[in-house]
XYZ file of C-alpha atoms in Angstrom:
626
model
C 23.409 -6.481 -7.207
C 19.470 -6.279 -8.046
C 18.381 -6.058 -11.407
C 17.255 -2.339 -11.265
C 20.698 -1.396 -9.771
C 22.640 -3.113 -12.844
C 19.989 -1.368 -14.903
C 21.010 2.030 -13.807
C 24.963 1.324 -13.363
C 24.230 0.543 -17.335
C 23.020 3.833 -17.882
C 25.555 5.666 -16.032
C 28.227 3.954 -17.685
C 26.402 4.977 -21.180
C 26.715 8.718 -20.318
C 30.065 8.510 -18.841
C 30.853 7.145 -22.208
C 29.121 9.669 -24.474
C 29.778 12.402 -22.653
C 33.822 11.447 -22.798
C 33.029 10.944 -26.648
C 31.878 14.292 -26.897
C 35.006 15.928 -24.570
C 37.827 13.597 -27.015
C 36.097 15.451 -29.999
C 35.857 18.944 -28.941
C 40.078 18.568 -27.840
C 40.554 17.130 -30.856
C 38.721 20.205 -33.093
C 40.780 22.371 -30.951
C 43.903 21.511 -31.226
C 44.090 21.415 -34.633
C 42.639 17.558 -35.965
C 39.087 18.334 -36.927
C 39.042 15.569 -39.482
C 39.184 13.480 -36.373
C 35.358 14.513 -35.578
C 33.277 13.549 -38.043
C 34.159 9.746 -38.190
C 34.363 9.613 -34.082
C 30.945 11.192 -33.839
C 29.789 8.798 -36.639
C 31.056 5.692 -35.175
C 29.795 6.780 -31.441
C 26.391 7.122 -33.286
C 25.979 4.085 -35.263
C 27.441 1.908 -32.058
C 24.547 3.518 -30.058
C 21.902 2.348 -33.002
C 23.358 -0.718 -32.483
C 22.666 -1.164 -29.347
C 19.244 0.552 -29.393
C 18.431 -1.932 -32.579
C 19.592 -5.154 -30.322
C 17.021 -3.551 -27.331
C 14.580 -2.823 -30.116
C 14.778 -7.070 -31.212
C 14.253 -7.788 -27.369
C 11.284 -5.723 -26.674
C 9.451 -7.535 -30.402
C 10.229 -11.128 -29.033
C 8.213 -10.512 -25.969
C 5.330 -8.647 -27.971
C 5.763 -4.619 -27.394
C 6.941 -3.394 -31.047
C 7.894 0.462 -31.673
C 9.816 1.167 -28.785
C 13.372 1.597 -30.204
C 12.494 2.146 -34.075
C 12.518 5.811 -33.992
C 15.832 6.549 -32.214
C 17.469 3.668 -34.388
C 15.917 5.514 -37.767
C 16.469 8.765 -36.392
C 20.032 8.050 -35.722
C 21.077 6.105 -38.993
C 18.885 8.964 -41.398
C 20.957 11.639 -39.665
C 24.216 9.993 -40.347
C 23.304 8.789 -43.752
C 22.737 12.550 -45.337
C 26.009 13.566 -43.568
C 24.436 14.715 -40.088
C 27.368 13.538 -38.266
C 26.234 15.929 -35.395
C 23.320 15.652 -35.460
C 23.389 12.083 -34.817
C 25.752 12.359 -31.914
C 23.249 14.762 -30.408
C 20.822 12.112 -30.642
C 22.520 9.865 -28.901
C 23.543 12.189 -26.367
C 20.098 13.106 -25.618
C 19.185 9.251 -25.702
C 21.389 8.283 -23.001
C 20.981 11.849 -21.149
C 17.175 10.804 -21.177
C 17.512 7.495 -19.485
C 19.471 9.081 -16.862
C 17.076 11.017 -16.145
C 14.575 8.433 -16.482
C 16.467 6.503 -13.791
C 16.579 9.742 -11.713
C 12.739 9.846 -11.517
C 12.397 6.052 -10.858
C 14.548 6.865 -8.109
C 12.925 9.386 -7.159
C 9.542 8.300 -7.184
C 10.189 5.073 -5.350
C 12.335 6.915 -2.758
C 9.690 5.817 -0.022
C 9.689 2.281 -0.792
C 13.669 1.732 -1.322
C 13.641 3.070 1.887
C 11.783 0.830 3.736
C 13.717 -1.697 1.453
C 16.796 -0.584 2.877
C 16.008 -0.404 6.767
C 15.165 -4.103 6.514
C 17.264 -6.347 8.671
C 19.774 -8.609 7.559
C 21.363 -9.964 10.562
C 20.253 -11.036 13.797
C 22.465 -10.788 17.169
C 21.954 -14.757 18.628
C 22.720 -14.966 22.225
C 24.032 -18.114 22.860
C 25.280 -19.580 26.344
C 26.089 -15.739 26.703
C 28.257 -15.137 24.181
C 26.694 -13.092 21.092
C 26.425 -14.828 17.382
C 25.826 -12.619 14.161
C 23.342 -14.416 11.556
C 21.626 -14.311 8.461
C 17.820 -13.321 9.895
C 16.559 -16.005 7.488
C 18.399 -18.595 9.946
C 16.579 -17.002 13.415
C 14.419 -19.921 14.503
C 11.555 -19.893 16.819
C 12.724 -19.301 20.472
C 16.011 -18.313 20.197
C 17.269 -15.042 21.824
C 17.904 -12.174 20.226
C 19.980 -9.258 21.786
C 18.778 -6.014 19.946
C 20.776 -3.100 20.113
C 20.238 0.412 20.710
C 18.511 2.128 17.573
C 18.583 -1.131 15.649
C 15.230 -2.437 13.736
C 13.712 -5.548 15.586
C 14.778 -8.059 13.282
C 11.412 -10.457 13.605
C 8.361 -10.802 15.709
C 9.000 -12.043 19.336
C 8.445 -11.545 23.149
C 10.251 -8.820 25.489
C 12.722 -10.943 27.854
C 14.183 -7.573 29.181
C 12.013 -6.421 32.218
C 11.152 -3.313 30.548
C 11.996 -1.320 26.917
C 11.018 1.481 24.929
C 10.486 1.411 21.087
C 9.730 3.296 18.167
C 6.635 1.717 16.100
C 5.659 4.183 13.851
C 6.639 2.905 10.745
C 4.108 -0.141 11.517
C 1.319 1.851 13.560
C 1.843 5.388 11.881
C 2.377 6.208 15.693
C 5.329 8.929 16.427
C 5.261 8.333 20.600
C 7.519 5.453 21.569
C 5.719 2.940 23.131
C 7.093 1.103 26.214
C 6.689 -2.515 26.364
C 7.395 -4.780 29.690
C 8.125 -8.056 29.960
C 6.819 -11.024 27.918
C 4.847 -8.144 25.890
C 4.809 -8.530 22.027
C 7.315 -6.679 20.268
C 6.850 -6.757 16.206
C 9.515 -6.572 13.432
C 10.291 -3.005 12.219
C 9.970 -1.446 15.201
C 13.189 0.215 16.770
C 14.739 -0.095 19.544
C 15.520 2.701 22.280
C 18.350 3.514 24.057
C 19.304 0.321 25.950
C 20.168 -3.151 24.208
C 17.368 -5.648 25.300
C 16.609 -9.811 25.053
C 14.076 -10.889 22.551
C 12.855 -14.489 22.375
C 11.972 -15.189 18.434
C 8.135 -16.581 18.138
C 8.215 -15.983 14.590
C 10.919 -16.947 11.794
C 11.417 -13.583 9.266
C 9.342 -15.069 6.956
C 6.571 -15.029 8.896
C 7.444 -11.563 10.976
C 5.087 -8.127 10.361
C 8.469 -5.982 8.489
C 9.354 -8.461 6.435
C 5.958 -9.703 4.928
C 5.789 -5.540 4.326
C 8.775 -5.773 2.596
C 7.524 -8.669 0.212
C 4.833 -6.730 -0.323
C 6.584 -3.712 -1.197
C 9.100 -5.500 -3.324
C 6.100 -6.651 -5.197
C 4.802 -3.780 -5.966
C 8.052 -1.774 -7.145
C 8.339 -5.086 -9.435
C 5.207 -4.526 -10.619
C 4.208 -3.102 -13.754
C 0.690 -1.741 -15.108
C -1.284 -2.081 -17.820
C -1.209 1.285 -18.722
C 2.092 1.262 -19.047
C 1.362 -1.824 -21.599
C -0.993 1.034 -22.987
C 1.735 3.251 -23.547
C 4.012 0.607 -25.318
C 1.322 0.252 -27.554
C 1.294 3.835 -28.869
C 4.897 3.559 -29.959
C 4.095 1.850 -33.676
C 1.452 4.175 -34.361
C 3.826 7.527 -33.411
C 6.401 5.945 -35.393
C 4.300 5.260 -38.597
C 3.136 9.094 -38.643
C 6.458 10.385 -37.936
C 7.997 7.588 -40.831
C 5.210 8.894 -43.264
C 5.322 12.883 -42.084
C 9.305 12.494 -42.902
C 9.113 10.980 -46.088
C 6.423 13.488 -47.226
C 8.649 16.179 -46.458
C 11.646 14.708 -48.185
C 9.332 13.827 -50.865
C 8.264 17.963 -50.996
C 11.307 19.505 -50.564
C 13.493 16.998 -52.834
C 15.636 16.798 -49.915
C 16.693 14.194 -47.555
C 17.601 15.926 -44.585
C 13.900 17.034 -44.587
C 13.432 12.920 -43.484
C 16.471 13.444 -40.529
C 14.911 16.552 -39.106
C 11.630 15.350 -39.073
C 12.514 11.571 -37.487
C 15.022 13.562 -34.728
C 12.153 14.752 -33.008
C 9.943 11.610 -33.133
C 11.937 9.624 -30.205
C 9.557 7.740 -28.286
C 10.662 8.791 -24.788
C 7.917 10.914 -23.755
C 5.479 8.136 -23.913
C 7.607 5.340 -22.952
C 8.834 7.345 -19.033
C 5.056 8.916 -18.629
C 3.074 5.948 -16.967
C 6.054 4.446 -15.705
C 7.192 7.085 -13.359
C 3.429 8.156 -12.683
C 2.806 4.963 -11.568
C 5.668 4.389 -9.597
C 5.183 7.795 -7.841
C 1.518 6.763 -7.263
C 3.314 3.432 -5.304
C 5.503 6.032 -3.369
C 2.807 8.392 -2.291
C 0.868 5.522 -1.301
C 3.737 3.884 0.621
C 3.359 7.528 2.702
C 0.168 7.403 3.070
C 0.446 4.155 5.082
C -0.791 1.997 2.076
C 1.097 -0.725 0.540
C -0.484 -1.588 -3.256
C 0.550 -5.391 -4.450
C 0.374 -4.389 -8.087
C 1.030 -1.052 -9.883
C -2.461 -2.052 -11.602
C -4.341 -1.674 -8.451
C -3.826 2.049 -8.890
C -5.814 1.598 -12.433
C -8.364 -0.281 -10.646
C -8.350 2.084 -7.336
C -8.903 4.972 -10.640
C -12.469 2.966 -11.587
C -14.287 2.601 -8.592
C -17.920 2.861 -8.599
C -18.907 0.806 -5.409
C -17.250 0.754 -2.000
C -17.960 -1.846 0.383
C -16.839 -2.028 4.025
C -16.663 -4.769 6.724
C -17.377 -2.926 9.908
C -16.213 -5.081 13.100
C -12.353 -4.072 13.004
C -12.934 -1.669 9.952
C -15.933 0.859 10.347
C -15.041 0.087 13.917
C -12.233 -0.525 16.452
C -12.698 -4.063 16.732
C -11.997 -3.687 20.492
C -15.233 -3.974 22.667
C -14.955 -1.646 25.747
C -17.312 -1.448 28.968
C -19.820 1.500 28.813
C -21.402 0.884 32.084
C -22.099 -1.217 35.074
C -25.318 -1.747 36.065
C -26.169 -3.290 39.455
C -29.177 -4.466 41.322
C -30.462 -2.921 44.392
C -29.986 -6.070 46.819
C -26.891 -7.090 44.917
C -23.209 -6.061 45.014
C -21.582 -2.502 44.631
C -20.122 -1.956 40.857
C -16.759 -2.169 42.053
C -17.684 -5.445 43.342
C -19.391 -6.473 40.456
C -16.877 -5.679 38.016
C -14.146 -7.498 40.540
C -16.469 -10.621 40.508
C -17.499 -10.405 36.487
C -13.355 -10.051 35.533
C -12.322 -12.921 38.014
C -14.503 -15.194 36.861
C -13.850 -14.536 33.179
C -10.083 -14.424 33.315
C -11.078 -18.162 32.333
C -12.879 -17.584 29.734
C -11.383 -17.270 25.570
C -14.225 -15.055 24.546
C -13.405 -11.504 23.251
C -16.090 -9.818 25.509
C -13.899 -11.557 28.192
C -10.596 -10.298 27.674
C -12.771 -6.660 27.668
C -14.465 -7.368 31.300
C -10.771 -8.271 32.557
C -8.715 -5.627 31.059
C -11.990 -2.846 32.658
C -11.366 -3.801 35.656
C -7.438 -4.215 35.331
C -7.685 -0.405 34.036
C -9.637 0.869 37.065
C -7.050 -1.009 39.520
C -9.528 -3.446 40.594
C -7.270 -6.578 41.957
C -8.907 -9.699 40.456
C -9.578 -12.763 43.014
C -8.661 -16.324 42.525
C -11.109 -18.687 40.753
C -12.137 -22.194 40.916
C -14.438 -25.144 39.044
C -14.301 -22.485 36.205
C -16.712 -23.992 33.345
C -17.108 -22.251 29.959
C -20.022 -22.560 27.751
C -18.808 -21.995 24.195
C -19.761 -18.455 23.014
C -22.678 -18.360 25.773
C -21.057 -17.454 29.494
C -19.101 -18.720 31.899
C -19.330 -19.899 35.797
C -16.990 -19.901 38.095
C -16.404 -20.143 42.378
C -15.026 -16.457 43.245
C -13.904 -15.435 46.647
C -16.679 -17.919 47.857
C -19.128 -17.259 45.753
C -20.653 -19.102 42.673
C -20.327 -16.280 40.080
C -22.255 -16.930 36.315
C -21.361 -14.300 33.366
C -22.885 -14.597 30.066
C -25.723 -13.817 27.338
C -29.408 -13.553 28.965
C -30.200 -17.479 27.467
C -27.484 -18.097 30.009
C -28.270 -16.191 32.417
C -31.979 -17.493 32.576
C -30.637 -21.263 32.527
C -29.430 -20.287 36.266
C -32.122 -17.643 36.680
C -35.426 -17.809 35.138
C -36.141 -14.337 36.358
C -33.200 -12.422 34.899
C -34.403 -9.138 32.790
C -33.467 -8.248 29.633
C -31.772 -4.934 29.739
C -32.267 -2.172 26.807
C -29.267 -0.340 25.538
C -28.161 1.945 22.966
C -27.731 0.304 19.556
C -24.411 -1.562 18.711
C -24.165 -2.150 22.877
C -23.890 -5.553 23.890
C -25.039 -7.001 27.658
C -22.981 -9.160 29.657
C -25.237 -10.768 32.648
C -24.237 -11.370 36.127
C -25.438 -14.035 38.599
C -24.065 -14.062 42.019
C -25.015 -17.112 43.948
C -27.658 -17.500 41.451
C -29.354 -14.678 41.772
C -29.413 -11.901 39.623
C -27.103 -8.985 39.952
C -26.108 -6.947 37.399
C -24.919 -6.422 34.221
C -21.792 -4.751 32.342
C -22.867 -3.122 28.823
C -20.139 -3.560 26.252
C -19.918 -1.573 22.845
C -17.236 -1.975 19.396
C -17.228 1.968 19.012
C -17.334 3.247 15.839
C -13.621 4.517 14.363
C -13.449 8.510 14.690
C -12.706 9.212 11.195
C -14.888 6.724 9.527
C -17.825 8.942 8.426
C -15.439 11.748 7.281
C -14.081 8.638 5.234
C -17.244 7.637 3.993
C -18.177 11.430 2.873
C -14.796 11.430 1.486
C -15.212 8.736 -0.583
C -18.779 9.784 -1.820
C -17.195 12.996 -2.800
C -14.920 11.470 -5.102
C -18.092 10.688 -6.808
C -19.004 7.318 -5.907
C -22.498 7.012 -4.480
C -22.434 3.560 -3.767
C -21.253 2.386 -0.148
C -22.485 -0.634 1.168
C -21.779 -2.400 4.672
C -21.532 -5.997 5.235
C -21.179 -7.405 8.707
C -21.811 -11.019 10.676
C -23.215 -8.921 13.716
C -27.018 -8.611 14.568
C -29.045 -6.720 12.514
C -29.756 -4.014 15.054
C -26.294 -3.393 15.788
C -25.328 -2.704 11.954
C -28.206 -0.709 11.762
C -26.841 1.617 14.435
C -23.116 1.334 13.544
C -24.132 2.373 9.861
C -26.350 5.150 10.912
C -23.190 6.336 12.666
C -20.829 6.688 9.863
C -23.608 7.498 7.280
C -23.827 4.790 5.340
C -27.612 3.778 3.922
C -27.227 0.162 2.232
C -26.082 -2.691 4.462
C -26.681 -6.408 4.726
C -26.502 -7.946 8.442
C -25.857 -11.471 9.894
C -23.497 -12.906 6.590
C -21.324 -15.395 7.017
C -18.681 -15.347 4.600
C -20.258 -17.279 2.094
C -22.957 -14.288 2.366
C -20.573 -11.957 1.908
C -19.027 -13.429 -1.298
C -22.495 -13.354 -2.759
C -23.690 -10.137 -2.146
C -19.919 -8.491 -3.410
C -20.912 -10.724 -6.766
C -24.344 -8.898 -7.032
C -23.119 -5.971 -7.163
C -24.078 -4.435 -10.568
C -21.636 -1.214 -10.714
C -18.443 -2.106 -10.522
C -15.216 -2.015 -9.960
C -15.991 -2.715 -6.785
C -13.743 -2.061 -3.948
C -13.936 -4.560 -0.628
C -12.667 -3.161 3.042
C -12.208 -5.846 5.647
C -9.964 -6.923 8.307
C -7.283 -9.373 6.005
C -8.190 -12.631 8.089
C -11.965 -13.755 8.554
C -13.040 -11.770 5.560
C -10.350 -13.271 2.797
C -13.029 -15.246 0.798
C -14.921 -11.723 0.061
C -11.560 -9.625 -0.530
C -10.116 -12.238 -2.989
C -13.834 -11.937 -5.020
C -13.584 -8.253 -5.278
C -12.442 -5.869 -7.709
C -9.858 -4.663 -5.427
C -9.715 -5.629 -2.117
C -8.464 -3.903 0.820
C -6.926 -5.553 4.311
C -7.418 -2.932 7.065
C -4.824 -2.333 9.822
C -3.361 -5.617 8.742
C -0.457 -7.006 11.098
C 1.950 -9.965 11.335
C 1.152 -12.628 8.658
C -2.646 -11.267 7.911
C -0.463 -8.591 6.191
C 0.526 -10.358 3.749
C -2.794 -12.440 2.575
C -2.835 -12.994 -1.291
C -6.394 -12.263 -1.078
C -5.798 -8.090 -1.050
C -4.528 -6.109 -3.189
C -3.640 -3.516 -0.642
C -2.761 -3.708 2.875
C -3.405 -0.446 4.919
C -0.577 -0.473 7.526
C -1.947 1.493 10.412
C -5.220 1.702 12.193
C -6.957 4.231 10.072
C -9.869 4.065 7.773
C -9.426 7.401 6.065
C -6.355 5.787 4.419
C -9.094 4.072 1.908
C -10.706 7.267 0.775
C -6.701 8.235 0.312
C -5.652 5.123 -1.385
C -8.883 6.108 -3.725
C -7.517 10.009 -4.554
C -3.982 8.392 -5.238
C -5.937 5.711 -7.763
C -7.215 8.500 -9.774
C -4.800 11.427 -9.537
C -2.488 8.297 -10.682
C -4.322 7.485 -13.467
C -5.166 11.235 -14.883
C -1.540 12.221 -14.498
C -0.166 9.316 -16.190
C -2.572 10.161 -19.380
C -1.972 13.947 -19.324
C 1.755 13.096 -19.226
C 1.576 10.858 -22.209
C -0.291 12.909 -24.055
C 1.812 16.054 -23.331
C 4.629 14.098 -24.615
C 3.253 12.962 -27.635
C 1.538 16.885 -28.410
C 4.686 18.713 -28.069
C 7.029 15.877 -30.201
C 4.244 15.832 -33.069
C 4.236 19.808 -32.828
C 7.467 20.204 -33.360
C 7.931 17.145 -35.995
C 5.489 19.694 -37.682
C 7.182 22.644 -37.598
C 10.547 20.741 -38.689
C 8.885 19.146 -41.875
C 8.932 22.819 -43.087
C 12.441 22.793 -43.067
C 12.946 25.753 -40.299
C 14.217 23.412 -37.448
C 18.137 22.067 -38.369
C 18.496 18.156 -37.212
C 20.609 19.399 -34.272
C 18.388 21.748 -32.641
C 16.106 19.086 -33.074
C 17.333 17.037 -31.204
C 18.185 19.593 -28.223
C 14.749 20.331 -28.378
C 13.472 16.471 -28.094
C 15.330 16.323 -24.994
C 13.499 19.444 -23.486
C 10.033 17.480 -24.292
C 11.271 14.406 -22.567
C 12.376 16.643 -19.260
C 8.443 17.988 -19.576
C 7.651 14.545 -19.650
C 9.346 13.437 -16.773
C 8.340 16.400 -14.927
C 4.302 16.392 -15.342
C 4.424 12.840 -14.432
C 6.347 13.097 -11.066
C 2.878 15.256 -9.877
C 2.300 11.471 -9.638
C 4.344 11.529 -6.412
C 2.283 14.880 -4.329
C -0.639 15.443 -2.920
C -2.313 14.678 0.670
C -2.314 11.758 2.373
C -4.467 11.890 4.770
C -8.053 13.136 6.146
C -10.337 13.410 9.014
C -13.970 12.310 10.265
C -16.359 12.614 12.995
C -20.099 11.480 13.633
C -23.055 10.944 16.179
C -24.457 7.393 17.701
C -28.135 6.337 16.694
C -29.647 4.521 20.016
C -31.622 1.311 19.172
C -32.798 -1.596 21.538
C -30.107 -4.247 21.731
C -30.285 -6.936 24.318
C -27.926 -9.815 24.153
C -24.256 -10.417 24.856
């Protein structure tokens, strides 16, 4: 059993006992043994100080001072001016409060327990044909896996069944099942369809997508802010005024029980369950929202922002090049030709821009035609014999190493240019473009709504093609050509901070561990868990920043109203009781309708949207080059 569980068995047990307390003394004042309540009710009471006095000694050797001093004081003043009542009211409403304490927790981290839950714990091991159950911590690399229908994918491997169907969208945010074929990818956390189907392992569980979300998440629940530090601090402060306002009014009115009814209503609930429970309902509605915070303080931080800063290969854009358009020469090959020659040849090839020619061509049913004597030239082109003919693919340097007379061809800004030699002559070209993410300027205008005028784009790409990708989403400031040491320096000279860091979890870690927060977009498999963010967005979708910024600062202003909401209404009615007009007893009833108030202004914590929406137009600027 986890701590939190033992925590709240605890507090069930405490009411159980209370409340059966309570039921013993009303039998026993109706059926004729009233002397029997007074020292039951007493005893119950000063047991409960007891144990709120040894919590009160924990919380001072760790540093936090305050936090139990009123309900013990509260509880022995009431009993020491005869109270007897009173006191057990007190107590009653102590332990009914951290029930409902632990109610909201629950509540609030619903989301995340959850995900918690629907982790695996076993995996099905075929072996020789027969099936093994074991621990998932034991699956090793390359051993089969038979999943069955509607279970979670247990960790990250390769389809052996010719053909399956699962459910992603707790990873991709993605209701439509997507169906996967043979020696496709199939991540952890997805589920499976209707049929059991063969896995083979190529990750262990420590290193598979779910569970590296569910360290992250356990992280986070674990977590705990330093406004709720904050809080704890208020605690010796209330306590002295409510100490002093009660021993003025005893002083006044010459009578002690003026100290009890003052000290009943001082408990220190309200301001103890506010930031707590916002907080952890800021975690949950972020966990909806796609968004997985490390640290309940990244919400504070989130709350502070003043300048945003976004990668944009992968994050202002898909991070998938696609092929515009084919452009051919008069006296050279058709485009279907040229496209079939381009892709065959560059099947060989490792470069991105590649793997986008092939998978063009493979989308428009071209059939792709042996190669031989492929050579690569690192991050330049590659040559290849196709179907008979010497076929070149590359940048223009290459192309004019074979060709001296190859063109450069203009195209719209962010476009890059694939050249095509056949025979070694020129014959074309295929224009290639990273399109801009549909919702990323509605994010940006989001985020500059929330009043933070200061977005800035860094990118390694030419400086032509950030120009154009920024003038698509809207954003004005933007440094080109960085490498990450670049990027690190230019997040440090920043002047108005916090400043919040957007990049893709991998190539960009140096900048996103130098930032106030930093944020991994659409991270997957092991990126996801990178110690250099404190967020990972969990689906492809940059409007979850400008969310994960509204759930920073409706976090924050909840968590403060709540507190203070808590603290108005107990020093209110410690007030009105030092006047004498408010017996110890309703007193206490009445603390325990300010710490329902409390719980219930800071559960707002856990509503509100979670997502948004975007569109844009393309600038056009000269870009020639591959």
């Amino acid at each position: 059993m986890d701590r939190s569980s033992s925590q709240g068995t605890l507090v069930r047990t405490r009411l159980v006992v209370v409340c059966a307390v309570g039921i013993v003394a009303l039998v026993a004042a109706w059926s004729g043994a009233p002397g029997v309540v007074p020292p039951l009710l007493t005893m119950t009471a000063l047991a409960a100080a007891l144990l709120a006095a040894v919590s009160m000694v924990r919380e001072m050797v760790h540093g936090r001072f305050g936090v139990d001093l009123l309900a013990v004081t509260a509880i022995v003043a009431t009993v020491a001016v005869g109270e007897w009542l009173a006191a057990f009211v007190v107590v009653l409403m102590l332990v009914g409060g951290e029930a409902l304490e632990a109610h909201a927790q629950r509540r609030a981290t619903s989301a995340l327990s959850r995900l918690l839950s629907d982790a695996p714990k076993t995996a099905h091991r075929s072996i020789d044909g027969a099936v093994v159950d074991v621990p998932v911590a034991e699956v090793a690399v390359g051993d089969v896996l038979v999943v069955r229908p509607y279970e979670v994918v247990p960790v990250d491997g390769l389809l052996v069944t010719d053909t399956a169907t699962f459910d992603e969208s707790r990873l991709t945010g993605e209701s439509v099942p997507v169906g996967v074929s043979a020696g496709s990818s199939v991540p952890s956390g997805a589920v499976n369809g209707t049929a059991a189907v063969l896995l083979r392992a190529d990750r262990t569980a420590d290193a598979s997508e779910y569970q590296q979300i569910v360290a992250l998440v356990s992280g986070a629940m674990s977590s705990r802010s330093p406004m709720v530090r904050l809080a704890d601090r208020y605690a010796p402060w209330f306590t002295a005024f409510a100490v002093v306002l009660g021993a003025v009014s005893w002083w006044v009115a010459g009578d002690p029980r003026r100290f009890a009814e003052v000290l009943v209503l001082a408990t220190p609930c309200p301001m103890l369950i506010a930031a707590p429970v916002a907080f952890l309902g800021g975690i949950g509605r972020a966990a909806r929202a796609d968004v997985v915070v490390k640290d309940a303080s990244v919400l504070e931080r989130l709350a502070a922002v003043e300048t945003v800063v976004f990668d944009k290969t992968g994050t202002l854009t898909l991070g998938r090049p696609t092929v515009d358009r084919v452009v051919t020469t008069p006296d050279g090959p058709d485009r279907v030709r040229l496209l079939q020659l381009a892709a065959s040849a560059e099947q060989y090839s490792s470069h991105t821009l590649a793997a986008s020619i092939v998978a063009a061509a493979r989308t428009e049913g071209i059939a792709l035609c042996g190669a031989t004597d492929a050579v690569e030239s690192e991050s330049d082109g590659v040559a290849a014999r196709v179907d008979g003919h010497e076929v070149a693919v590359g940048t223009l340097a290459f192309a004019r190493r074979r060709a001296p007379e190859s063109e450069p061809l203009v195209v719209a800004g962010g476009r890059v240019v694939s050249y095509v030699l056949v025979d070694g002559r020129p014959s074309g070209a295929l224009v290639l473009g990273d399109p801009v993410r549909p919702e990323a300027r509605a994010t940006v205008e989001a985020i500059r709504a929330q009043g933070i005028a200061d977005v800035v784009m860094l990118t390694g790409d030419a400086q032509s093609t950030a120009e154009a990708a920024a003038a698509e989403v809207g954003v004005a400031v933007l440094r080109a050509e960085c490498r990450p040491g670049d990027k690190v320096s230019a997040v440090r000279a920043l002047t108005r901070r916090p400043v919040l860091m957007i990049g893709d979890g991998v190539n960009d870690a140096p900048v996103l561990a130098v930032a106030d927060v930093g944020v991994a977009m659409g991270a997957r498999g092991a990126s996801a868990a990178s110690d250099t963010a404190d967020a990972v967005v969990l689906v492809e979708s940059v409007e979850r920043v400008a969310v994960a910024l509204r759930i920073g600062r409706d976090t924050v202003r909840i968590a403060r109203q709540s507190i203070w909401i808590g603290m108005g209404a107990s020093v209110g009615l410690m007030l009105v009781a030092s006047t004498g007009v408010v017996p110890a007893v309703v007193g206490a009833l009445l603390q325990e309708v300010v710490d329902v108030v409390t719980i219930v202004a800071s559960l707002r914590a856990t509503a509100g949207p979670t997502s948004a929406a975007g569109g844009g137009a393309p600038v056009r600027i000269a870009v020639p080059e591959r």
